[in-house]
Amino acid sequence: MSAHENEEKMILDVKDLHASVEGSPILNGMNLSLKPGEVHAIMGPNGSGKSTFANVLAGREDYTVEKGSVRYRDLDLLDLDPEERACEGIFLAFQYPVSIPGISNAYFLRSALNAVRRYKEEPEVDAVDFLQLVRSKMELVGMDEKLLQRSVNDGFSGGEKKRNEILQMAVLDPKLAILDETDSGLDIDALRIVAEGVNALRGGDRSFIVVTHYQRLLDYIVPDHVHVLSEGQIVRSGDKTLAHELEREGYSWLESGHAAEKSQEAS
Amino acid sequence: MSTGTVDHWNPNLEEQCSGLHAACESLEARRKHGLNQFLEAGFPGRKDEEWRYTPLRSVAEGEYSSKLSVEGQLPGDDELATSSDIRLVLINGRFREDLSDLTALPDTVKVVGLSRSLETSADSVVTDLNRWIPLVDHPFQNIGDALLEDGLVITAEGNVDARIHIVHGQDGSESAGSSHVSGLIRLSGGAQLEVLEEFRSRGKSLANIRWGMEIGSGCEFRRQRIVRPGCDVLYHGTRVELGEKAVFRDLIAGSGARLVRNEIHAILAGPGGHVDLLGGYVSNGDEIVDHHTTIEHAVADCTSREIYRGVLGGDSRGAFTGMIHVHQDAQRTDAEQSNDAILLSRSAEMNTRPRLEIYADDVKCTHGATVGELDDDSIFYLRSRGVSLEEARRMLVRAFTAEVFEELENEALKEQFIEQLQEAMPTAVDLRQ
């Protein structure tokens, strides 16, 4: 394979993706291509399908893929179980991280890391090496070490939960990270810390999909491309200035735009 | 229940009862009372509300009506981390001093076999039994009274903090039968005592064990019970009375027993007392686990907490009946009760019956019960981090029961409890299909 081909190779190629939940269509022909190392923001009003898209990529079974394809590196992503996707380098930072009483954060993280390592046929990490690794990553996201011994997200504040997501990302070292409304429920200080954590993980071949309603997060995590999602389709794409435009104009133009399109179709 | 099923029990009991050494009249009277009660009432059937979820048919059929042999061997291995040198062994209902180790016993703690104290001071022992294990009409208590012979008398007094490991060994490998243990535990003068009660069994056997306890003012009694896999039928009854600012912390864990009936009657009789009843279990096959508790808040300013958690697979059945009785004078009672179960198969069953009887007006009583399956969101969360579906289920089930043991200070023991339950876990994935 030539260097040129390698450069052009997509890490993610979504084609005409249709997905529904309990019979109602949410994604209606989504197209998106990411090159390695790129950061794409997906914006859009509530109900436009942003979170659905993020969750479909991670393999949540509540959604049914009706049509289309998702190519991830050399793999047919839709063929893989959620855990296989994770092991292949996909990471979803949850909008609402689940709390799991009774499982310590440390045990959870080590189980996850070792599951990924087993998949890659790498030796498992023992408790001592793990602690060393996780400590360095905790520094990155400014997380209190005490949270390691606490149950996963149990009694964590909103900011702690989101930081915990970024910590998991740092430990699992994914190739494609999807941030699902990571800014929701965060004050500006927490937002900055989380964004700094993400920025520290940028670089190299790691790609990001940043799903957000507000432009605010994109001041800190500056995207290469911005896409606007409406009614399950990308209706506009641009560079980072598009986010600022949206910030000024809101999403109301979408409604009128779509209405215009629809009336054209009807005529 | 039809008299036909007790046909085996009645003659056997009469014969065994009359063969016992009558140390004193009051002992004789107690045995007679138990025998007559049993002859009259036998075993309750399924229509009896108190026994609705503990089917006794197999017990009533008489397989267990003979006493287990004196010759039995201690089944299983000594593998529990107990951090205790004081070890009391009972085999087939007999206290075996020869197998026990009392050398580390502090002067302030006394341990005597019940049969020995019946030899030396029958009258006062029977008086104590009558006080702390009052007569009740109850099939296992009746049998226990009819065959009252051995058990343990433990007293702790004053400034002492000791830990005792009690092993109940049931050996029904030669022939099926039952054993009957009556025990007294009395703490006074601020004593602190911790007991690990372990149940090990081989073959067909019925262990009939009951305790009467007095936890005097300012005393604390902590008990952990572990039902090891392989137990057949276990009836375990506890009646405990707490004085002022006395504390009783109980924990029962178990798996792999055919039928477990755990009864606790706790009476908070002095202000400032606290009762903690915790339980965690895993059941499979056609096992039955029935926790039956009564907490009586008899006076003001006491607190109680109950948490029982079960994971049920196969055709197994769990039951929880929890009565909280708040007397009229028991103002400012704070009672908390929860019972949660996870069903891993469609044919497993859980029955929960909270019962609240509240006669005081300034009271905080909460109870909650959940029966469910593993949480899909939690499973997806774990899988999205690379953990396999099967491993995710295992982790969640482990977490669910492990929470009950969280406060156990002995880390090694805690780990063993969690491990035993983990090992008993049905392979959820197979069962769901």
XYZ file of C-alpha atoms in Angstrom:
700
model
C 0.000 0.000 0.000
C 1.457 3.362 -0.958
C 1.806 6.235 1.461
C -0.628 8.190 -0.607
C -3.366 5.569 -0.346
C -2.780 5.318 3.359
C -3.353 9.019 3.776
C -6.602 8.940 1.936
C -7.906 5.970 3.860
C -10.966 6.699 5.988
C -11.207 5.594 9.572
C -14.966 5.800 9.385
C -17.245 5.786 6.383
C -20.965 5.993 7.018
C -23.179 5.575 3.985
C -26.927 6.144 3.813
C -27.475 5.013 7.392
C -31.064 4.533 8.455
C -31.880 3.591 12.042
C -35.043 3.433 14.090
C -36.071 2.915 17.651
C -39.215 0.916 18.350
C -40.392 1.400 14.812
C -39.914 5.173 14.572
C -37.184 6.245 12.174
C -34.477 8.462 13.696
C -31.646 8.378 11.209
C -32.767 8.863 7.631
C -29.804 8.492 5.348
C -26.787 9.685 7.278
C -23.497 10.075 5.407
C -20.209 10.874 7.082
C -16.521 10.199 6.396
C -13.675 10.699 8.828
C -9.976 10.560 8.121
C -7.566 9.450 10.807
C -6.722 12.268 13.170
C -9.720 14.416 12.291
C -12.145 15.949 14.723
C -15.711 16.240 13.475
C -18.439 18.007 15.384
C -22.031 16.984 14.915
C -24.480 19.611 15.946
C -28.200 19.856 15.728
C -31.373 20.554 17.633
C -32.885 18.151 20.135
C -34.336 15.096 18.480
C -32.259 15.480 15.327
C -30.648 12.072 15.877
C -27.225 13.105 17.261
C -27.262 10.773 20.234
C -28.802 7.986 18.209
C -25.947 8.235 15.742
C -23.381 8.087 18.558
C -25.097 5.085 20.138
C -25.552 3.231 16.852
C -21.823 3.533 16.247
C -21.156 2.073 19.712
C -23.613 -0.764 19.104
C -26.475 -0.084 21.473
C -29.103 -2.703 20.806
C -32.094 -0.433 21.418
C -31.639 0.893 17.894
C -32.360 -1.030 14.756
C -30.281 -0.311 11.693
C -32.692 -0.474 8.772
C -30.393 0.369 5.919
C -26.968 1.609 4.978
C -23.440 0.696 5.929
C -20.741 1.730 8.334
C -17.192 0.930 7.412
C -14.716 1.316 10.263
C -11.115 0.874 9.154
C -11.336 -2.453 7.319
C -14.354 -3.689 9.209
C -18.063 -3.787 8.714
C -18.837 -2.065 11.989
C -22.492 -3.074 12.114
C -21.436 -6.705 12.193
C -19.625 -6.320 15.488
C -20.856 -6.637 19.065
C -20.426 -3.572 21.268
C -17.473 -5.159 23.054
C -15.785 -6.017 19.765
C -16.178 -2.432 18.614
C -14.600 -1.264 21.866
C -11.751 -3.695 21.457
C -11.263 -2.489 17.867
C -10.786 1.031 19.179
C -14.186 2.693 19.289
C -15.013 4.590 22.442
C -18.279 6.268 23.347
C -18.228 8.853 26.118
C -21.792 8.652 27.404
C -24.111 11.565 27.763
C -25.476 9.907 30.899
C -22.786 7.628 32.321
C -24.335 4.703 34.186
C -23.576 4.284 37.857
C -22.854 0.762 38.988
C -22.954 0.311 42.761
C -20.767 -2.517 43.975
C -18.113 -2.351 41.255
C -15.170 -0.146 42.058
C -13.958 2.217 39.413
C -10.525 0.610 39.571
C -11.885 -2.911 39.084
C -14.092 -1.739 36.246
C -11.286 0.050 34.451
C -8.848 -2.811 34.827
C -11.439 -5.344 33.633
C -12.079 -3.170 30.592
C -8.410 -2.605 29.860
C -7.599 -6.283 30.189
C -10.563 -7.280 28.045
C -9.223 -5.034 25.299
C -5.692 -6.348 25.779
C -6.829 -9.968 25.634
C -8.644 -9.192 22.401
C -5.452 -7.753 20.957
C -3.545 -10.773 22.288
C -1.488 -8.546 24.531
C -0.555 -9.609 28.067
C -2.921 -8.497 30.811
C -1.916 -5.687 33.131
C -1.377 -6.554 36.761
C -2.661 -4.459 39.634
C 0.615 -2.609 40.176
C 1.202 -1.645 36.547
C -2.426 -0.738 36.210
C -2.306 1.620 39.149
C 0.727 3.330 37.691
C -0.989 3.760 34.349
C -4.265 4.961 35.762
C -2.582 7.454 38.074
C -0.845 9.177 35.212
C -4.114 9.349 33.293
C -5.997 10.682 36.291
C -3.612 13.583 36.440
C -4.511 14.315 32.850
C -8.182 14.771 33.664
C -7.628 16.280 37.094
C -9.424 13.514 38.899
C -9.181 12.735 42.571
C -7.545 9.370 43.161
C -10.156 8.561 45.791
C -12.668 8.102 42.989
C -10.784 4.969 41.935
C -11.969 3.035 44.959
C -15.520 4.333 44.766
C -18.200 2.437 42.881
C -18.434 3.346 39.203
C -20.063 6.798 38.949
C -21.996 6.087 42.134
C -22.629 9.381 43.890
C -20.323 11.194 41.448
C -21.146 14.789 40.586
C -21.973 15.627 36.970
C -18.432 16.852 36.411
C -16.868 13.795 38.040
C -18.898 11.484 35.838
C -17.775 13.224 32.673
C -14.187 13.273 33.830
C -14.492 9.598 34.542
C -15.549 9.083 30.934
C -12.476 10.900 29.701
C -10.320 8.898 32.114
C -11.680 5.685 30.635
C -10.947 7.027 27.198
C -7.386 7.843 28.197
C -6.843 4.379 29.644
C -8.421 2.481 26.750
C -6.588 4.542 24.123
C -9.199 4.354 21.335
C -8.749 5.102 17.642
C -12.139 6.731 17.313
C -13.660 8.526 20.266
C -17.271 9.637 20.193
C -18.265 12.253 22.729
C -22.008 12.303 23.238
C -23.028 15.701 24.653
C -20.065 15.641 26.963
C -20.771 19.288 27.761
C -24.284 18.716 29.050
C -24.702 19.430 32.706
C -21.230 20.915 33.116
C -20.379 24.348 34.407
C -17.700 26.289 32.599
C -14.846 25.148 34.860
C -15.760 21.479 34.589
C -16.179 21.940 30.856
C -12.700 23.387 30.536
C -11.118 20.541 32.501
C -12.915 17.906 30.449
C -11.975 19.684 27.211
C -8.333 19.905 28.270
C -8.394 16.173 28.912
C -9.771 15.562 25.446
C -7.265 17.911 23.828
C -4.422 16.103 25.539
C -5.630 12.934 23.832
C -5.808 14.568 20.416
C -3.086 14.007 17.926
C -1.678 11.228 15.892
C -4.258 9.076 14.215
C -6.932 9.369 16.878
C -10.186 10.685 15.475
C -13.062 12.274 17.316
C -16.741 12.736 16.758
C -17.994 15.443 19.082
C -21.749 15.467 19.411
C -23.106 18.647 20.924
C -26.080 20.905 20.976
C -24.114 24.035 21.817
C -21.162 25.669 20.210
C -19.638 26.327 23.646
C -17.714 23.025 23.818
C -16.212 23.719 20.399
C -14.434 26.792 21.749
C -12.331 24.364 23.713
C -12.272 21.361 21.423
C -11.786 23.002 18.073
C -13.117 20.783 15.281
C -11.789 20.319 11.756
C -15.292 19.864 10.384
C -18.740 20.768 11.614
C -21.904 19.017 10.464
C -25.458 19.979 11.141
C -27.873 17.145 11.673
C -31.582 17.567 11.191
C -34.244 14.909 11.086
C -31.652 12.190 10.848
C -29.639 13.625 7.965
C -26.664 15.892 7.652
C -28.048 19.034 6.092
C -24.965 21.217 6.163
C -21.248 20.779 6.593
C -18.505 23.300 6.994
C -15.450 24.221 8.991
C -15.384 25.534 12.557
C -16.966 28.834 11.524
C -20.213 27.002 10.923
C -20.470 26.423 14.649
C -20.247 30.151 15.288
C -22.872 30.778 12.671
C -25.167 28.339 14.420
C -24.460 30.020 17.715
C -25.624 33.329 16.260
C -28.592 32.059 14.322
C -29.751 29.049 16.311
C -31.406 26.145 14.605
C -34.620 27.846 13.554
C -33.379 28.315 9.971
C -33.430 24.524 9.700
C -37.152 24.414 10.118
C -37.829 27.017 7.458
C -35.177 25.520 5.200
C -36.681 22.105 5.486
C -40.148 23.458 5.084
C -39.054 25.130 1.876
C -37.507 21.903 0.613
C -40.608 19.977 1.426
C -42.881 22.425 -0.309
C -40.627 22.210 -3.375
C -40.940 18.459 -3.372
C -44.666 18.710 -3.081
C -45.031 21.097 -6.007
C -50.725 -31.277 56.733
C -52.144 -34.745 56.618
C -51.237 -36.942 59.535
C -49.943 -39.574 57.140
C -46.770 -37.633 56.527
C -45.851 -37.438 60.192
C -46.339 -41.164 60.669
C -42.591 -41.619 60.474
C -41.816 -38.685 62.687
C -44.188 -39.383 65.553
C -42.996 -42.818 66.680
C -39.402 -41.862 66.030
C -39.676 -38.682 68.056
C -41.456 -40.385 70.924
C -38.837 -43.059 71.065
C -35.896 -40.663 70.818
C -37.410 -38.298 73.352
C -38.015 -41.008 75.927
C -34.447 -42.236 75.497
C -32.961 -38.933 76.621
C -31.462 -38.479 80.037
C -33.849 -36.464 82.216
C -31.547 -34.226 84.202
C -34.325 -32.352 85.938
C -38.051 -31.941 85.931
C -38.141 -28.653 84.095
C -36.099 -30.154 81.277
C -38.433 -33.106 81.164
C -41.392 -30.731 81.063
C -39.928 -28.769 78.181
C -39.249 -31.902 76.156
C -42.733 -33.228 76.827
C -44.250 -29.952 75.798
C -42.366 -29.954 72.514
C -43.211 -33.556 71.827
C -46.904 -33.147 72.550
C -47.115 -29.989 70.499
C -45.511 -31.712 67.576
C -47.628 -34.836 67.885
C -50.638 -32.610 67.760
C -49.656 -30.133 65.079
C -47.061 -31.915 62.966
C -45.638 -29.940 60.059
C -47.609 -27.061 58.602
C -48.842 -27.310 55.034
C -48.691 -24.752 52.259
C -51.935 -23.169 53.423
C -50.242 -21.954 56.563
C -49.281 -18.348 55.726
C -46.087 -18.522 57.752
C -44.899 -21.531 55.778
C -46.349 -20.722 52.430
C -42.987 -20.392 50.725
C -41.166 -23.087 52.645
C -42.620 -26.355 51.429
C -41.963 -28.981 54.088
C -43.330 -31.975 52.252
C -39.952 -33.597 51.734
C -39.065 -32.975 55.376
C -42.406 -34.272 56.613
C -42.039 -37.454 54.641
C -39.842 -38.739 57.380
C -36.512 -39.267 55.725
C -34.932 -37.064 58.380
C -36.839 -38.330 61.390
C -33.923 -40.263 62.877
C -31.125 -38.480 64.606
C -27.854 -38.372 62.717
C -25.172 -40.712 63.957
C -22.823 -39.625 66.744
C -20.004 -40.995 64.653
C -20.192 -38.414 61.877
C -17.184 -36.771 60.282
C -16.790 -33.059 59.661
C -17.561 -32.515 55.971
C -15.769 -30.065 53.714
C -12.536 -28.189 54.202
C -11.363 -25.605 56.649
C -10.796 -22.789 54.267
C -12.515 -19.754 55.705
C -10.282 -16.908 56.756
C -11.633 -16.369 60.210
C -8.822 -14.544 61.984
C -9.981 -16.475 65.006
C -8.166 -19.129 66.988
C -11.245 -19.928 68.971
C -13.097 -22.628 67.171
C -16.139 -24.581 68.229
C -17.088 -27.656 66.279
C -20.437 -29.359 66.363
C -20.977 -32.510 64.373
C -24.449 -33.831 63.838
C -25.713 -31.594 66.590
C -23.199 -32.585 69.221
C -20.650 -30.176 70.573
C -17.293 -31.833 69.991
C -14.890 -30.462 72.522
C -12.242 -32.847 71.209
C -12.330 -31.112 67.816
C -12.722 -27.616 69.208
C -10.026 -25.208 70.239
C -10.724 -23.029 73.236
C -7.166 -22.233 74.224
C -7.338 -18.606 73.102
C -10.622 -18.004 74.881
C -10.370 -14.963 77.170
C -11.348 -15.437 80.806
C -14.291 -13.142 80.307
C -15.846 -15.437 77.710
C -17.246 -18.791 78.755
C -18.168 -21.571 76.380
C -19.836 -24.735 77.637
C -21.536 -27.516 75.766
C -25.250 -27.529 76.507
C -25.262 -31.235 77.362
C -22.490 -30.676 79.871
C -24.226 -27.746 81.525
C -27.400 -29.838 81.666
C -25.357 -32.364 83.644
C -23.918 -29.852 86.050
C -26.610 -27.215 86.430
C -29.732 -28.409 84.706
C -32.201 -26.256 86.587
C -30.594 -22.922 85.914
C -29.844 -23.785 82.280
C -33.435 -24.750 81.618
C -34.569 -21.569 83.341
C -32.333 -19.612 80.963
C -33.587 -21.563 77.977
C -37.161 -20.889 78.973
C -36.358 -17.209 79.339
C -34.389 -16.672 76.115
C -35.995 -19.299 73.907
C -39.587 -19.187 75.080
C -41.911 -21.935 73.973
C -43.637 -21.226 70.704
C -45.797 -23.386 68.537
C -43.439 -24.001 65.686
C -42.607 -27.319 64.035
C -38.833 -27.066 64.267
C -38.865 -25.508 67.713
C -41.193 -28.257 68.879
C -38.851 -30.939 67.579
C -35.915 -29.027 69.034
C -37.617 -29.046 72.411
C -38.618 -32.693 72.235
C -35.021 -33.654 71.482
C -33.341 -30.962 73.552
C -29.982 -32.410 74.439
C -26.982 -30.510 73.132
C -25.801 -27.188 71.845
C -23.785 -24.329 73.257
C -23.925 -21.857 76.083
C -21.745 -18.825 75.492
C -21.428 -15.886 77.853
C -19.268 -12.798 77.540
C -18.970 -10.290 80.281
C -17.281 -6.954 80.692
C -14.523 -5.437 78.656
C -13.940 -8.088 76.053
C -13.732 -8.140 72.276
C -13.499 -11.700 71.035
C -14.139 -13.606 67.862
C -15.359 -17.188 67.718
C -15.724 -19.492 64.759
C -18.505 -22.051 65.093
C -18.627 -24.896 62.586
C -21.802 -26.918 62.271
C -20.955 -30.130 60.473
C -23.732 -32.354 59.199
C -22.760 -35.801 58.076
C -25.653 -37.673 56.541
C -23.497 -39.744 54.233
C -24.180 -43.058 56.014
C -27.877 -42.532 56.466
C -30.195 -39.545 56.360
C -31.256 -37.890 59.582
C -31.476 -34.717 61.575
C -29.573 -32.872 64.248
C -30.886 -30.438 66.812
C -28.889 -27.664 68.375
C -30.016 -25.201 70.998
C -27.739 -22.347 71.884
C -27.632 -19.468 74.292
C -25.484 -16.394 73.845
C -25.475 -13.750 76.529
C -23.469 -10.555 76.555
C -23.260 -8.199 79.476
C -21.197 -5.353 80.880
C -20.406 -3.791 77.499
C -18.958 -6.955 75.984
C -18.206 -7.154 72.274
C -18.439 -10.521 70.629
C -18.210 -11.645 67.052
C -19.234 -15.078 65.840
C -18.739 -16.689 62.488
C -21.188 -19.521 62.111
C -20.406 -21.884 59.282
C -22.678 -24.651 58.005
C -21.161 -27.613 56.226
C -22.971 -30.709 55.190
C -22.663 -33.962 53.329
C -25.443 -36.329 52.357
C -29.067 -36.058 53.383
C -29.509 -34.128 56.567
C -31.702 -31.678 58.360
C -29.956 -29.199 60.621
C -32.309 -27.738 63.188
C -30.532 -24.924 64.966
C -31.931 -22.238 67.223
C -30.416 -19.575 69.369
C -31.635 -17.472 72.227
C -29.618 -14.319 72.759
C -29.403 -11.549 75.241
C -27.362 -8.547 74.256
C -27.085 -6.509 77.403
C -26.868 -2.746 77.657
C -23.998 -1.257 75.714
C -22.971 -4.631 74.289
C -22.424 -5.433 70.650
C -22.853 -8.809 69.030
C -21.808 -9.328 65.441
C -22.620 -12.525 63.655
C -21.785 -13.762 60.194
C -23.307 -16.938 58.918
C -22.196 -18.752 55.832
C -24.144 -21.619 54.346
C -21.623 -23.631 52.357
C -22.600 -25.426 49.177
C -23.864 -28.957 49.744
C -26.152 -28.258 52.663
C -29.444 -30.091 52.480
C -32.127 -28.711 54.814
C -31.267 -25.970 57.269
C -33.647 -24.430 59.734
C -31.985 -21.623 61.659
C -33.910 -19.663 64.247
C -32.695 -16.726 66.297
C -34.445 -14.886 69.033
C -32.501 -11.916 70.275
C -33.289 -9.315 72.885
C -31.343 -6.090 73.038
C -30.847 -3.824 76.012
C -30.132 -0.123 76.068
C -27.704 0.980 73.330
C -27.059 -2.630 72.451
C -26.204 -3.569 68.889
C -26.842 -6.728 66.909
C -25.298 -7.013 63.467
C -26.204 -10.088 61.534
C -25.148 -11.214 58.106
C -26.087 -14.399 56.311
C -24.590 -15.534 53.039
C -25.204 -18.741 51.236
C -25.467 -20.804 48.116
C -25.987 -24.377 47.081
C -28.303 -25.503 49.890
C -31.494 -27.353 49.069
C -33.690 -25.566 51.574
C -32.799 -22.774 53.945
C -35.235 -21.240 56.355
C -33.737 -18.369 58.293
C -35.867 -16.906 61.054
C -34.908 -13.975 63.188
C -36.952 -12.390 65.904
C -35.205 -9.320 67.251
C -36.618 -7.344 70.135
C -35.299 -3.860 70.770
C -36.122 -3.628 74.446
C -33.866 -0.754 75.514
C -33.591 2.765 74.056
C -30.783 3.457 71.608
C -30.518 -0.108 70.372
C -29.729 -1.047 66.795
C -30.351 -4.138 64.702
C -28.751 -4.810 61.349
C -29.954 -7.802 59.363
C -28.184 -8.420 56.086
C -28.376 -11.314 53.703
C -26.972 -12.239 50.326
C -27.590 -15.460 48.492
C -27.465 -17.203 45.167
C -29.817 -20.045 44.383
C -30.073 -22.432 41.520
C -31.765 -25.683 40.537
C -34.774 -26.257 42.765
C -33.273 -24.668 45.857
C -35.367 -22.682 48.293
C -34.198 -19.784 50.424
C -36.671 -18.259 52.842
C -35.774 -15.356 55.104
C -38.347 -14.681 57.732
C -37.697 -11.776 60.051
C -39.497 -9.905 62.789
C -38.084 -6.783 64.347
C -39.918 -5.490 67.350
C -39.331 -1.907 68.273
C -40.612 -2.144 71.828
C -39.182 1.120 73.121
C -38.322 4.556 71.790
C -35.211 5.702 69.929
C -34.089 2.483 68.310
C -32.993 1.894 64.750
C -33.048 -1.131 62.524
C -31.937 -1.919 59.014
C -32.605 -4.927 56.849
C -31.080 -5.602 53.467
C -31.571 -8.941 51.739
C -30.411 -9.586 48.216
C -30.765 -12.711 46.175
C -29.800 -13.886 42.739
C -32.026 -16.706 41.601
C -31.549 -19.029 38.685
C -33.008 -22.327 37.521
C -36.307 -23.220 39.138
C -35.212 -21.884 42.493
C -37.445 -19.900 44.770
C -36.722 -17.178 47.240
C -38.945 -15.657 49.848
C -38.661 -12.780 52.226
C -41.167 -12.018 54.944
C -40.197 -9.050 57.030
C -42.310 -7.825 59.892
C -41.505 -4.540 61.559
C -43.562 -4.100 64.665
C -43.409 -0.671 66.247
C -44.998 -0.610 69.674
C -47.000 2.324 70.922
C -44.191 3.706 73.048
C -41.520 3.264 70.427
C -41.390 6.889 69.315
C -38.643 8.081 67.022
C -38.155 4.615 65.632
C -36.141 4.528 62.450
C -36.593 1.275 60.561
C -35.368 0.550 57.082
C -36.066 -2.583 55.115
C -35.171 -3.595 51.617
C -35.353 -6.794 49.692
C -34.054 -7.047 46.168
C -33.783 -9.963 43.834
C -32.457 -10.621 40.392
C -34.034 -13.455 38.489
C -31.768 -15.079 35.951
C -34.281 -17.519 34.580
C -37.923 -17.380 33.692
C -38.839 -20.146 36.078
C -37.101 -18.711 39.141
C -39.427 -17.057 41.600
C -39.211 -14.493 44.380
C -41.913 -13.712 46.930
C -41.588 -10.658 49.113
C -43.895 -9.822 51.964
C -43.114 -6.703 53.936
C -45.294 -6.359 56.987
C -45.468 -3.188 58.972
C -47.376 -2.831 62.182
C -46.929 0.636 63.552
C -48.613 1.838 66.721
C -46.461 4.876 67.471
C -46.912 8.153 65.594
C -43.407 9.611 65.386
C -41.815 6.907 63.309
C -39.722 6.584 60.179
C -40.258 3.262 58.473
C -39.195 2.593 54.926
C -39.399 -0.561 52.952
C -38.682 -1.346 49.387
C -38.609 -4.431 47.275
C -37.440 -4.980 43.757
C -37.447 -8.054 41.609
C -35.857 -7.708 38.256
C -33.361 -8.669 35.689
C -29.943 -7.183 35.150
C -30.024 -3.586 34.012
C -29.569 -3.335 30.232
C -27.989 0.100 30.425
C -25.333 -1.157 32.817
C -24.656 -4.145 30.576
C -24.254 -1.912 27.541
C -22.007 0.448 29.469
C -19.659 -2.395 30.374
C -19.733 -3.872 26.872
C -19.000 -0.491 25.338
C -15.739 -0.614 27.282
C -14.740 -3.968 25.840
C -16.114 -6.278 28.506
C -17.898 -9.317 27.047
C -21.604 -9.838 27.607
C -21.005 -12.818 29.835
C -18.349 -11.056 31.871
C -20.568 -7.984 32.162
C -23.378 -10.083 33.565
C -21.005 -11.742 35.998
C -19.647 -8.424 37.157
C -23.113 -6.974 37.707
C -24.412 -9.985 39.563
C -21.319 -9.981 41.715
C -21.753 -6.293 42.422
C -25.375 -6.779 43.356
C -24.636 -9.274 46.098
C -21.264 -7.829 47.079
C -22.938 -4.646 48.251
C -24.427 -6.580 51.159
C -20.950 -7.493 52.374
C -19.475 -4.039 51.934
C -19.322 -3.249 55.631
C -17.711 -6.516 56.628
C -14.399 -5.530 58.150
C -12.571 -8.799 57.638
C -11.451 -8.286 54.041
C -10.326 -11.869 53.465
C -13.609 -13.241 54.728
C -15.541 -10.720 52.682
C -13.717 -11.829 49.552
C -14.517 -15.471 50.332
C -18.194 -14.729 50.806
C -18.287 -12.873 47.503
C -16.304 -15.631 45.795
C -18.588 -18.388 47.025
C -21.611 -16.573 45.698
C -19.819 -15.774 42.471
C -18.975 -19.433 41.933
C -22.573 -20.446 42.521
C -23.786 -17.991 39.921
C -25.798 -19.695 37.214
C -24.352 -19.067 33.789
C -26.844 -16.383 33.011
C -26.338 -16.433 29.281
C -27.439 -20.046 28.967
C -30.465 -19.501 31.123
C -31.797 -16.514 29.256
C -31.947 -18.348 25.952
